[in-house]
């Protein structure tokens, strides 16, 4: 798998790709100024739909079901 890192003024995202020629399978994002504290860390799919969210990155990564995220 390939990966990429995107940094903007609003968030940082770590994208995971099946291969470099496709869109990201999912993104792990950190929002700098979330409207809700549970939206600080998120896992989103290719369309931007939120799959998991948490206020703590360690909790988010621990509780994510990675087999269901793979396509």
Coordinates of C-alpha atoms in Angstrom, one line a residue:
X1 CA 0.0 0.0 0.0
X2 CA 1.0 3.6 -0.6
X3 CA 0.4 6.6 1.7
X4 CA 0.5 10.3 1.6
X5 CA 0.5 13.2 4.1
X6 CA -1.5 16.5 3.5
X7 CA -1.1 19.6 5.6
X8 CA -3.4 22.6 5.5
X9 CA -4.4 25.4 8.0
X10 CA -7.5 23.5 9.1
X11 CA -6.3 19.9 9.3
X12 CA -3.5 17.3 8.8
X13 CA -4.5 14.1 7.0
X14 CA -2.7 10.8 6.5
X15 CA -4.1 9.0 3.4
X16 CA -3.8 5.3 2.6
X17 CA -3.9 4.2 -1.0
X18 CA -4.2 0.7 -2.6
X19 CA -1.8 1.9 -5.2
X20 CA -0.5 5.3 -6.3
X21 CA -2.9 5.6 -9.3
X22 CA -6.1 5.5 -7.3
X23 CA -7.9 7.7 -4.8
X24 CA -7.3 7.2 -1.1
X25 CA -9.0 4.2 0.5
X26 CA -9.3 6.1 3.7
X27 CA -7.8 9.1 5.5
X28 CA -6.9 9.6 9.2
X29 CA -7.4 13.3 9.9
X30 CA -6.7 15.7 12.8
X31 CA -8.7 18.9 12.8
X32 CA -7.1 21.8 14.5
X33 CA -10.3 23.7 15.4
X34 CA -13.2 21.2 15.5
X35 CA -16.7 22.3 16.2
X36 CA -17.2 19.3 18.4
X37 CA -14.4 17.8 20.5
X38 CA -15.3 14.3 19.1
X39 CA -14.4 15.5 15.6
X40 CA -10.8 16.2 16.5
X41 CA -9.6 12.9 15.0
X42 CA -11.5 11.2 12.2
X43 CA -11.3 8.3 9.8
X44 CA -13.0 9.1 6.5
X45 CA -13.6 7.1 3.3
X46 CA -13.0 8.1 -0.3
X47 CA -16.2 10.2 -0.5
X48 CA -15.4 12.1 2.7
X49 CA -18.0 10.2 4.9
X50 CA -16.9 9.9 8.5
X51 CA -16.4 6.2 9.4
X52 CA -15.0 6.7 13.0
X53 CA -14.3 9.8 15.1
X54 CA -12.8 10.4 18.5
X55 CA -11.2 13.1 20.7
X56 CA -8.1 10.9 21.2
X57 CA -5.9 9.5 18.4
X58 CA -4.8 6.5 20.4
X59 CA -8.5 5.5 21.1
X60 CA -9.4 6.0 17.5
X61 CA -6.7 3.8 16.1
X62 CA -7.3 1.1 18.8
X63 CA -11.0 0.9 18.2
X64 CA -11.0 1.0 14.4
X65 CA -12.0 -2.3 12.7
X66 CA -9.3 -2.3 10.0
X67 CA -10.5 -5.3 8.2
X68 CA -13.9 -3.6 7.5
X69 CA -12.1 -0.5 6.2
X70 CA -10.2 -2.4 3.5
X71 CA -12.0 -2.8 0.2

